[in-house]
Coordinates of C-alpha atoms in Angstrom, one line a residue:
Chain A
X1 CA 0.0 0.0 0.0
X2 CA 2.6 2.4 1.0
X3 CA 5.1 1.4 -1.7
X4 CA 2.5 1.8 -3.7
X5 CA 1.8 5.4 -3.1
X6 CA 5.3 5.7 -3.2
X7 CA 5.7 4.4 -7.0
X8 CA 2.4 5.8 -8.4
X9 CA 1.4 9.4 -6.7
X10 CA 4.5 10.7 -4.4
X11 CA 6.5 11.2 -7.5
X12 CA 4.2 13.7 -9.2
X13 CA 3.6 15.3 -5.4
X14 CA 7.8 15.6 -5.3
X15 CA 7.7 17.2 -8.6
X16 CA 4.7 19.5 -7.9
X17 CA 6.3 20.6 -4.6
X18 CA 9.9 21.3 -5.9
X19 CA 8.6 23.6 -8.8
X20 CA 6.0 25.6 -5.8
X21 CA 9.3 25.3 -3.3
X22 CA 11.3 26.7 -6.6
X23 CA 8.8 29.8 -7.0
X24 CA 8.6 30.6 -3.0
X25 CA 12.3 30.8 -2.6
X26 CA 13.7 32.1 -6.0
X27 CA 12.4 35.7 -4.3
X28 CA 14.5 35.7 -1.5
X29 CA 18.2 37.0 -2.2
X30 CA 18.9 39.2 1.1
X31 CA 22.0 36.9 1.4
X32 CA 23.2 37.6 -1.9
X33 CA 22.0 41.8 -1.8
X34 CA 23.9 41.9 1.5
X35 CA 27.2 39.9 0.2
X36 CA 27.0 42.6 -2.7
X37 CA 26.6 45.7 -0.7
X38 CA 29.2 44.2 2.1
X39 CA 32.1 43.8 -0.9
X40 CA 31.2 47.6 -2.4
Chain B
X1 CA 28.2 -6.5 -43.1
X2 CA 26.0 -9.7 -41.1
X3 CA 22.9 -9.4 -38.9
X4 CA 25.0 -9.1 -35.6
X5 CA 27.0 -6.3 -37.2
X6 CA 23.7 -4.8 -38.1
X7 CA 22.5 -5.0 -34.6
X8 CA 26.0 -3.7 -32.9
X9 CA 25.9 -0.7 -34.9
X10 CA 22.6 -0.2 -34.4
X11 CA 22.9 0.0 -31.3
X12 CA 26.0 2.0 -31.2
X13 CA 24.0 4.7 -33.2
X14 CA 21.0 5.1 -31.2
X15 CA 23.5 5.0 -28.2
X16 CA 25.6 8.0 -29.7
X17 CA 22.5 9.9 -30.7
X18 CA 20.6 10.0 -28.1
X19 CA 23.3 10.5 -25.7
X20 CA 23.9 13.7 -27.7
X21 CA 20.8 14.5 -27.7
X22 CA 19.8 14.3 -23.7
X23 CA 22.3 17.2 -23.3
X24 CA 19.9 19.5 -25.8
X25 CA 16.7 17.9 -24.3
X26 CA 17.6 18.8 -21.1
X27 CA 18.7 22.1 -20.8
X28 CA 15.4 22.4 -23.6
X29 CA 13.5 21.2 -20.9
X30 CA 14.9 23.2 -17.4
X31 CA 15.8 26.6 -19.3
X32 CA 12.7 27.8 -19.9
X33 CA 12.1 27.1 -16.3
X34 CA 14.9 29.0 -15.1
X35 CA 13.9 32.0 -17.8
X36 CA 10.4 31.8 -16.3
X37 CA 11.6 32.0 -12.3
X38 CA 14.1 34.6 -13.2
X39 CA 11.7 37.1 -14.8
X40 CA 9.4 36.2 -12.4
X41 CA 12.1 37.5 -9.8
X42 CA 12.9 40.7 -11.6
X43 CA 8.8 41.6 -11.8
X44 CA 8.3 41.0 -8.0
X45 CA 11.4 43.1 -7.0
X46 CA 11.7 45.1 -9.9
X47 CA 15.2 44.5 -10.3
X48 CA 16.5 44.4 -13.5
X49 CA 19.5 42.4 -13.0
X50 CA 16.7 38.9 -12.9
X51 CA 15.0 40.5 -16.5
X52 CA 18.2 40.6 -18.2
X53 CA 18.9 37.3 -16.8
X54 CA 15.6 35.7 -18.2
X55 CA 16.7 37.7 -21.3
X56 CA 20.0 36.8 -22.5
X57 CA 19.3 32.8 -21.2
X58 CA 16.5 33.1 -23.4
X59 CA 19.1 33.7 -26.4
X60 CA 21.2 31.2 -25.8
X61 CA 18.3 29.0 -25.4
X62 CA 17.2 29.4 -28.7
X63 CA 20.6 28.1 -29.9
X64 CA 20.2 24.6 -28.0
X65 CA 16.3 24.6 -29.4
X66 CA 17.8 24.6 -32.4
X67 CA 19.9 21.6 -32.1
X68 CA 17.2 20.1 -30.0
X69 CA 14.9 20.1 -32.7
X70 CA 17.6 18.3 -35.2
X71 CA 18.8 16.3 -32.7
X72 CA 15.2 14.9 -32.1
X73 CA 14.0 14.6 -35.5
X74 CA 17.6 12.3 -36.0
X75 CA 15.9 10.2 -33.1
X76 CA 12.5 9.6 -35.2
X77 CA 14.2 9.0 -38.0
X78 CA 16.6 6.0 -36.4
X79 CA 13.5 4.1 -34.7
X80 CA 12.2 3.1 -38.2
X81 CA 15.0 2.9 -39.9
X82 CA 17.4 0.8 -37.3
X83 CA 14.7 -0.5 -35.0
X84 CA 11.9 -1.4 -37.8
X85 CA 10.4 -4.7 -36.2
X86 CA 10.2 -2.9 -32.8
X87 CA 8.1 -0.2 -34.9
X88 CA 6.5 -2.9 -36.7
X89 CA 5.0 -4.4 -33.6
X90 CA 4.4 -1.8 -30.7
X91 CA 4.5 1.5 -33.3
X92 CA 0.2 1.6 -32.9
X93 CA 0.8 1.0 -29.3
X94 CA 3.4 4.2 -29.0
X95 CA 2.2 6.8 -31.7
X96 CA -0.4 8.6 -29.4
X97 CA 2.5 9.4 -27.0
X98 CA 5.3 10.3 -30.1
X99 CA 2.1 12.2 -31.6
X100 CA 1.6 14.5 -28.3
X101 CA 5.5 14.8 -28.0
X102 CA 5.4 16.6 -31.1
X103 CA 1.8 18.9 -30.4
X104 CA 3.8 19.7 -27.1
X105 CA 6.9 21.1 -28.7
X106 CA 5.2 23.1 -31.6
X107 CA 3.1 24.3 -28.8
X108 CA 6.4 25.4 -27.0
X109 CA 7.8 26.5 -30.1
X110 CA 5.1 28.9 -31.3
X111 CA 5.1 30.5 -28.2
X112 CA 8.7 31.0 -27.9
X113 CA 8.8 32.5 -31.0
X114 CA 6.3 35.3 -30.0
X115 CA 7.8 35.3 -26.6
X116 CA 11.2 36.5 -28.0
X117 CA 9.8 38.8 -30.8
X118 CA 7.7 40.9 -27.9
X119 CA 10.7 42.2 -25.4
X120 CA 10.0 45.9 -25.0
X121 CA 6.7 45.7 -26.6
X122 CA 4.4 44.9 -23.6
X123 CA 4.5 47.9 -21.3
X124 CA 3.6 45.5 -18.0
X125 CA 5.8 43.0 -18.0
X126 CA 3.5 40.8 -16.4
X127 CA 1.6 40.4 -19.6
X128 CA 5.3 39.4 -21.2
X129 CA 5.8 36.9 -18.5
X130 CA 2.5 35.2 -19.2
X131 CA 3.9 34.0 -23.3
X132 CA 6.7 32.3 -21.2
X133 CA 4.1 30.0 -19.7
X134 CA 2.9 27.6 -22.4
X135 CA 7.3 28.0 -23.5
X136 CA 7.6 26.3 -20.0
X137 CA 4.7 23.8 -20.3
X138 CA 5.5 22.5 -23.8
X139 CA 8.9 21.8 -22.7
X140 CA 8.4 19.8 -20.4
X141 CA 5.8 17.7 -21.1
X142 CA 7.8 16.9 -24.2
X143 CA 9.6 15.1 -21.8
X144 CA 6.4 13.8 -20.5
X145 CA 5.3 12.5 -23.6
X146 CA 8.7 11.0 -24.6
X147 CA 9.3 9.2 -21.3
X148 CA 6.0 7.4 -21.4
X149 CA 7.2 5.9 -24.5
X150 CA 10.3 4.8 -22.7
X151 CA 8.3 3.7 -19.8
X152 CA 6.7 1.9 -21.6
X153 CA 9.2 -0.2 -23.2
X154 CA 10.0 -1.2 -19.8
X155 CA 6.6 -1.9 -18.4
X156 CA 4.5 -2.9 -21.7
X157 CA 1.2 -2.5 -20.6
X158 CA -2.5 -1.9 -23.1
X159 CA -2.9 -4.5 -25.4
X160 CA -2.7 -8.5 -26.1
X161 CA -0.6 -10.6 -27.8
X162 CA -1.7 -12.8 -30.7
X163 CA 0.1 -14.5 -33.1
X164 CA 2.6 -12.3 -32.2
X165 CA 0.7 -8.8 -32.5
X166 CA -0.3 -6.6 -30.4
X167 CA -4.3 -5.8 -30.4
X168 CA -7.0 -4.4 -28.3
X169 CA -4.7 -1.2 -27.9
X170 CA -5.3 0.9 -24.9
X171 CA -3.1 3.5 -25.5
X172 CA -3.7 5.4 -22.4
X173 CA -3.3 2.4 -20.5
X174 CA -0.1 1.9 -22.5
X175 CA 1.1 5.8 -21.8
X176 CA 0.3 5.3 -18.0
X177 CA 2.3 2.1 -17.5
X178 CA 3.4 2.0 -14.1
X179 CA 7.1 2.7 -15.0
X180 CA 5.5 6.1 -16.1
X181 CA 5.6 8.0 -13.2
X182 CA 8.7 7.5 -11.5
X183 CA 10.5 8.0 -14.9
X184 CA 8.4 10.6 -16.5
X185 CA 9.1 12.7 -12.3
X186 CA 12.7 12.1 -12.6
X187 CA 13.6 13.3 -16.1
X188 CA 12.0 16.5 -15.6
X189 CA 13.5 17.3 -12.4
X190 CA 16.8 16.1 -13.2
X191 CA 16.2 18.3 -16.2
X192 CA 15.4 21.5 -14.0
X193 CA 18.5 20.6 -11.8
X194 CA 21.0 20.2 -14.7
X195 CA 19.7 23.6 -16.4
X196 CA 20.6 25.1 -12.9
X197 CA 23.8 23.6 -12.1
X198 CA 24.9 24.7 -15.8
X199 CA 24.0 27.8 -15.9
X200 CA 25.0 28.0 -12.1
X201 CA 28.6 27.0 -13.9
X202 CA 28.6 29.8 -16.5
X203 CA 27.7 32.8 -13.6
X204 CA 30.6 31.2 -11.4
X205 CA 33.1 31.2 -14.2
X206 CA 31.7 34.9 -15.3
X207 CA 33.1 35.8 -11.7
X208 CA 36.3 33.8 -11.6
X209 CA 37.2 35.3 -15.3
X210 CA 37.1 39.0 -13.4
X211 CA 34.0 40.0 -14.4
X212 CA 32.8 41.2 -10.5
X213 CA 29.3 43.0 -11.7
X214 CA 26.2 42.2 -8.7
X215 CA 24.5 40.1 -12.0
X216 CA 26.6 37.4 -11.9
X217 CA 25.9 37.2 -7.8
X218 CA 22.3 37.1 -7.9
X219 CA 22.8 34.9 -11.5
X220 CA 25.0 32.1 -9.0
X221 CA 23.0 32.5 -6.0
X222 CA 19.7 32.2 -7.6
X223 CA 21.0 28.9 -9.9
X224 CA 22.4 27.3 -6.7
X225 CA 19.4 27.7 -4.8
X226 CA 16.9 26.3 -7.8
X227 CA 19.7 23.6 -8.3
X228 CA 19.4 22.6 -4.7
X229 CA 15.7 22.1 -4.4
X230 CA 15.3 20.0 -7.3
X231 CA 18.7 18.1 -6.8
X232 CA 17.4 17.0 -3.2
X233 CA 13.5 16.1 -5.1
X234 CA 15.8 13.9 -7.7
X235 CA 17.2 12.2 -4.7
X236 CA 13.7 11.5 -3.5
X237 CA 12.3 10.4 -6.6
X238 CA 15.0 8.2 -7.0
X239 CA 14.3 6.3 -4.0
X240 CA 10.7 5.9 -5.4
X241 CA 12.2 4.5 -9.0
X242 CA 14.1 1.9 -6.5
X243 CA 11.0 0.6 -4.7
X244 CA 9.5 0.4 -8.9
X245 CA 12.0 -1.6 -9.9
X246 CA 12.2 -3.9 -7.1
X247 CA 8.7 -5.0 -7.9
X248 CA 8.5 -4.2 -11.6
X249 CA 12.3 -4.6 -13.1
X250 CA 14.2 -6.8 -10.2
X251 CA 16.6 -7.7 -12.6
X252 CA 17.5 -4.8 -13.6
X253 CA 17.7 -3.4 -9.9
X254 CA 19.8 -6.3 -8.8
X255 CA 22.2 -6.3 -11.6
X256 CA 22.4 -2.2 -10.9
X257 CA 23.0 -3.0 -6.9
X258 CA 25.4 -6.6 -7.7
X259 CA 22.9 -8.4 -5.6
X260 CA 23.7 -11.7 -6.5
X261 CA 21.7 -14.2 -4.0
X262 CA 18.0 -13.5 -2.7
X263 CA 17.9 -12.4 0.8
X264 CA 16.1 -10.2 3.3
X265 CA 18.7 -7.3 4.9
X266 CA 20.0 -6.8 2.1
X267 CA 22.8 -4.4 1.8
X268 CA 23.6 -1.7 -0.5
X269 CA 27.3 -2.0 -2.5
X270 CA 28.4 1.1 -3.3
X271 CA 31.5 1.2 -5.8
X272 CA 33.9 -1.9 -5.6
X273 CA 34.8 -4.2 -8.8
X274 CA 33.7 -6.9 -9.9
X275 CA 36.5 -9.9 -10.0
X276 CA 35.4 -13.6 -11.7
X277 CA 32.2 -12.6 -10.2
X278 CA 33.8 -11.7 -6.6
X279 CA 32.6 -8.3 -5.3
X280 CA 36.0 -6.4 -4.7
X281 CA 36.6 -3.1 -2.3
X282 CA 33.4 -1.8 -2.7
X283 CA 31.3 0.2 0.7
X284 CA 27.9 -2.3 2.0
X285 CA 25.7 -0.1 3.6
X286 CA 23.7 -2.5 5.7
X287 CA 20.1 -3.3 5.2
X288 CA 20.0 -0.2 2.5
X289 CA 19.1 -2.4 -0.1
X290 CA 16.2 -3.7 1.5
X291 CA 15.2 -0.1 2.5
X292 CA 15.4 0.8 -1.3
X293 CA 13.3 -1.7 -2.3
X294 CA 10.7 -2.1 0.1
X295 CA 11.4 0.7 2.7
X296 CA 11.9 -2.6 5.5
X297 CA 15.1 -3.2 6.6
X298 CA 14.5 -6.8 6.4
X299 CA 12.6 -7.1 3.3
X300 CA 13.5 -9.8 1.0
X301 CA 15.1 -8.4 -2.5
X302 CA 15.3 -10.8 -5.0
X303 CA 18.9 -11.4 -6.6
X304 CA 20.1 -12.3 -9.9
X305 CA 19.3 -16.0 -9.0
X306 CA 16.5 -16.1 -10.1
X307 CA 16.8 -15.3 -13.6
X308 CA 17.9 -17.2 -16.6
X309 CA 21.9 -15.8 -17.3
X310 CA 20.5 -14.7 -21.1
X311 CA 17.7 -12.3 -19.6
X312 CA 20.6 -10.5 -17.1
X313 CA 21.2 -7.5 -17.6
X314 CA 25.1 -6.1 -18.4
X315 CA 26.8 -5.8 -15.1
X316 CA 28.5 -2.5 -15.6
X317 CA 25.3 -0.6 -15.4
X318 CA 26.7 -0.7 -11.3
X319 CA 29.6 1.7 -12.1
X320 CA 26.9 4.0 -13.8
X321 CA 24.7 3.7 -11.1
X322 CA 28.0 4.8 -8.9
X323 CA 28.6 7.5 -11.0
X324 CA 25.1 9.0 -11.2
X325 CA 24.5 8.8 -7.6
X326 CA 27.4 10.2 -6.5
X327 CA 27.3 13.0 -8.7
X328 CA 24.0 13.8 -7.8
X329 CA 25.4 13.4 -3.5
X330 CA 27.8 15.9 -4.1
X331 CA 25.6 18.2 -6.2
X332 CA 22.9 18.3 -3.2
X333 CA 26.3 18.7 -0.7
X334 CA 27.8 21.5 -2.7
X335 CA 24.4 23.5 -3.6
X336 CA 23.8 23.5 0.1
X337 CA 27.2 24.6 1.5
X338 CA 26.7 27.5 -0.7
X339 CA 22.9 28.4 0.1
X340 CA 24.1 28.5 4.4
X341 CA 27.2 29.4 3.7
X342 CA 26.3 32.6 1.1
X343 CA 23.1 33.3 4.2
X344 CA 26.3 33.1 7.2
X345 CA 28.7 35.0 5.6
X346 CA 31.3 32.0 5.4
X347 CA 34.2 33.4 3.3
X348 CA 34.7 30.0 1.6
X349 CA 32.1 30.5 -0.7
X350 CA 33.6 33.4 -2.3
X351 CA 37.1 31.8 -2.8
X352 CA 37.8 31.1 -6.2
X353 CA 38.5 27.2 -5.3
X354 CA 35.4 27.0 -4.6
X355 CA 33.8 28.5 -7.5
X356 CA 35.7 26.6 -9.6
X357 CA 33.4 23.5 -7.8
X358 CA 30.6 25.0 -8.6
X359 CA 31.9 25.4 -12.6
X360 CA 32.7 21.8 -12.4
X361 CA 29.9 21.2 -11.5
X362 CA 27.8 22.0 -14.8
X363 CA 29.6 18.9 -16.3
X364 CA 29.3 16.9 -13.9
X365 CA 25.4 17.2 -13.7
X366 CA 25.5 16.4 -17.4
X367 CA 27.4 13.5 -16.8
X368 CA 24.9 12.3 -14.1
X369 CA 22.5 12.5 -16.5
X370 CA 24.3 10.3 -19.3
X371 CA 25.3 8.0 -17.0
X372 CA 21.5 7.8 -15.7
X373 CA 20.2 7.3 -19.1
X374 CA 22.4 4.5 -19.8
X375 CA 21.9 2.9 -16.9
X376 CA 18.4 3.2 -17.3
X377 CA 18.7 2.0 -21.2
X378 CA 21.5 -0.6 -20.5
X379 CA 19.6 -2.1 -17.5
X380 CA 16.3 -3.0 -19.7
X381 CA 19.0 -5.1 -21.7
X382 CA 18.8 -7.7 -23.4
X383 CA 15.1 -6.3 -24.2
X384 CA 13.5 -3.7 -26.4
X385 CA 10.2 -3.7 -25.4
X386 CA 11.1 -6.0 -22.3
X387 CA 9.9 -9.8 -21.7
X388 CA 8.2 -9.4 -25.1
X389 CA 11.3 -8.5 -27.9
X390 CA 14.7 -8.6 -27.8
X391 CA 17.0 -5.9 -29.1
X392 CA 19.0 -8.6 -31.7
X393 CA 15.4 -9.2 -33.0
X394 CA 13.7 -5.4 -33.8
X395 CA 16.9 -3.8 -35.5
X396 CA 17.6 -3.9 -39.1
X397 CA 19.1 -6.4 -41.3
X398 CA 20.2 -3.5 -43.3
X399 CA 24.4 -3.1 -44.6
X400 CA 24.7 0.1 -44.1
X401 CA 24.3 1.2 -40.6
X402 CA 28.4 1.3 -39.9
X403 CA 27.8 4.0 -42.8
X404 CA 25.1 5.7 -41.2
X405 CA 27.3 5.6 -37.8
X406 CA 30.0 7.7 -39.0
X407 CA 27.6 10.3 -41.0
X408 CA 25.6 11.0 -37.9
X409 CA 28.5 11.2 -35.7
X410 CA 29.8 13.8 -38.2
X411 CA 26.7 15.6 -38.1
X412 CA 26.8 15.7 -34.2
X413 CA 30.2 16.7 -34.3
X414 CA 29.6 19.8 -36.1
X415 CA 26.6 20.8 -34.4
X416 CA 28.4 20.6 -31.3
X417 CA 31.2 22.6 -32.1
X418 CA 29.4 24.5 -33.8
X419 CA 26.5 25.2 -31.1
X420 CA 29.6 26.0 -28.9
X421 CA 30.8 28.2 -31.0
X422 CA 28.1 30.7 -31.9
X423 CA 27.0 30.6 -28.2
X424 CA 30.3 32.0 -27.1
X425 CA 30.4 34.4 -29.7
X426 CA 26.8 35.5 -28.8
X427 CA 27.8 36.3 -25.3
X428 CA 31.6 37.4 -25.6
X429 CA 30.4 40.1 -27.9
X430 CA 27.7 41.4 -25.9
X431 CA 28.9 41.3 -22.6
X432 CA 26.7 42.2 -19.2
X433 CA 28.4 45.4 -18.4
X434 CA 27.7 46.1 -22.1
X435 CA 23.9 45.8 -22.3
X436 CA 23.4 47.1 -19.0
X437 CA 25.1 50.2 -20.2
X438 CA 23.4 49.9 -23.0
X439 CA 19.9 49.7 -21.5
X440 CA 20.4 52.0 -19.3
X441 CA 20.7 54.6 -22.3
X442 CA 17.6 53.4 -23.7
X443 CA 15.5 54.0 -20.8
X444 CA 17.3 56.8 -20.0
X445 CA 19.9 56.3 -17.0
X446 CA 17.1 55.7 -14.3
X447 CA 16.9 51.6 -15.3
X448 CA 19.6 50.6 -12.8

């Protein structure tokens, strides 16, 4: 049952959540802005 | 040339063609991803450092499209000319899948088309961004639509054999085999990963090569992060494609893992060689094995004993196996040393030894993926369309293949070189401090 889930539906979930995880954190660049503004 | 010759070079060719090709397919399929996230970016914090990203990846995207699209077409033409008894028999079964393969990428290609031809001409950029969408869908459910067909070579499913032909045709039970959706799920991501880590590579070598401009940061730090999240969901994914072949392919899971005998707490080998049959120096991970399979530490896997030695797959698909997954480890390692270390402030991340990782580590996501596909080609060995035709039986009888070989291997020499070539020269002579300046002009000196 569980392996089953596992072959047939929890790949399309992984897929769907990376590409939604992909859009929510592609935004955030303070790290990077603050890097910049730390080496000028 | 005799019928064995026939079948090596056969074999040879659609080995060399397609593993040309995956390198095209799959920075077709994760660029217009990245293109999409980066404009995206540059809308929501109107910075347009992420627009000029989204626009001059979109350029050299058109330039792998290109050899995509010959690359692919190369691939139709081979299945009915070398494989034309595999095409004979399971070609009504597989042409609703090859059909919507090619719907989805004239769907992506029509929209790229106008997506490229209407920079500057939308006045919200929003409305721009929206083209990008169906550019972004078509590509990858190309992929979709061509992995099903390799899914189901390795899980034939939607029809019945008689006499030797397949009738009653179900194609959508054919297209939704239940290799489908691990395979079709790992392609794409691994595709989104390896656009990343690429163009991850090109931003870090920008910076070693003394180009300093803030672009090429946020261009590095937003690649790494995008690499990182679908790197860790091809891991995943990958464990899911383990528990599918256990109960699907077992042969080809055990010859990937060298698990010789049946037996519950099964360990994972990891590297080693392979001496008159003798595992050699290789790392057992205990139970893993059995974890991979069944997610029980004392689940039974089956071994290689229980199949006849002619339906074995070739043992050497455990070094790609090796290869792939340790790529992929140190992809997920490095990707997330940078994220904390970039978010900390740890130095390291801005030496140039370890920027030269991070360039290394664009080819070394595209050999992941090689050695993935041929793993996952080698391993349905010695079947085409597995348990019902061999591979010696659906190629040509034809004399010419070795012929063929060497053309095509020309051909994909040039447009390698070529593809190389005109990409660098697109970039070296419009450089980012160039077209920023450049822009900035346009609009006036209040862009940046």
């Amino acid at each position: 049952m569980l392996n089953n889930f596992l072959m047939f539906y929890a790949p399309f979930i992984v897929l769907i959540g990376s590409l939604v995880l992909a859009f929510v954190v592609a935004p955030k660049d303070d790290a990077v802005r603050r890097q910049i503004d730390e080496e000028e | 040339m005799g019928n064995e010759e026939a079948v090596f070079f056969s074999r040879v060719l659609t080995e060399t063609t397609l593993s040309f090709h995956i390198i095209y397919a799959t920075i077709g399929v994760g660029v217009p991803l990245m293109i999409m996230i980066a404009q995206w970016v540059g809308i929501k914090k109107n910075d347009e450092h992420y627009i000029l990203l989204a626009r001059r990846w979109a350029r050299g995207f058109i330039i792998t499209v290109a050899v995509g699209v010959v690359t692919g077409t190369a691939i139709g033409l081979q299945l009915s000319l070398l494989w034309p008894n595999f095409m004979e028999l399971a070609g009504n079964v597989i042409a609703l899948p090859l059909f919507m393969e090619t719907f989805a990428f004239f769907f992506e290609a029509i929209f790229l088309g106008i997506y490229l031809y209407t920079w500057d001409r939308f006045e919200n950029q929003k409305k721009h961004l929206l083209l990008l969408i169906p550019v972004a869908i078509g590509a990858s459910f190309s992929a979709v639509f061509i992995t099903m067909v390799n899914a189901f070579m390795n899980a034939p499913r939607g029809f019945d054999i008689v006499n030797g032909e397949l009738i009653n045709i179900n194609p959508l039970v054919a297209m939704f085999n239940p290799a489908m959706p691990t395979k079709v799920a790992h392609v794409v991501v691994t595709a989104y990963m390896t656009a990343a880590f690429v163009l991850a590579a090109i931003a870090a070598f920008r910076l070693l090569k003394g180009s300093n401009h803030e672009y090429h940061k946020k261009a590095l730090y937003l690649t790494m992060k995008i690499g990182l999240i679908f790197a860790i969901a091809t891991a995943v994914i990958g464990d899911f494609s383990g528990k599918y072949l256990a109960e699907y392919q077992p042969e080809k899971l055990a010859a990937a893992e060298w698990h010789f005998e049946t037996e519950g707490n099964a360990p994972l080998i990891m590297y080693g060689v392979l001496d008159d049959g003798e595992v050699k120096y290789a790392i057992k991970i205990p139970y893993a094995l059995s974890i991979l399979a069944h997610s029980i530490p004392s689940a039974e896997v089956i071994g290689l004993d229980q199949f006849p030695e002619d339906e074995i797959p070739p043992l050497y698909i455990h070094y790609l196996f090796d290869i792939m997954v340790t790529i992929g480890v140190w992809m997920v390692l490095l990707a997330a040393v940078f994220w904390i270390g970039t978010k900390r402030r740890w130095k390291m991340v801005t030496t140039r030894w370890f920027r030269w990782l991070i360039v290394l580590g664009g080819p070394l996501s595209i050999i992941a993926i090689e050695a993935g596909w041929w793993l996952a080609e080698v391993g349905r060995q010695p079947w085409v369309l597995r348990k019902i035709m061999r591979t010696q039986d659906a190629a040509t009888t034809s004399g010419h293949v070795d012929t063929m070989l060497v053309l095509f291997c020309l051909l994909y020499l040039i447009l390698g070189i070529g593809s190389v070539v005109i990409l660098r020269r697109m970039f070296r002579k419009n450089p980012v401090e160039q077209e920023i300046e450049d822009r900035n002009m346009e609009k006036g000196g209040d862009m940046l």
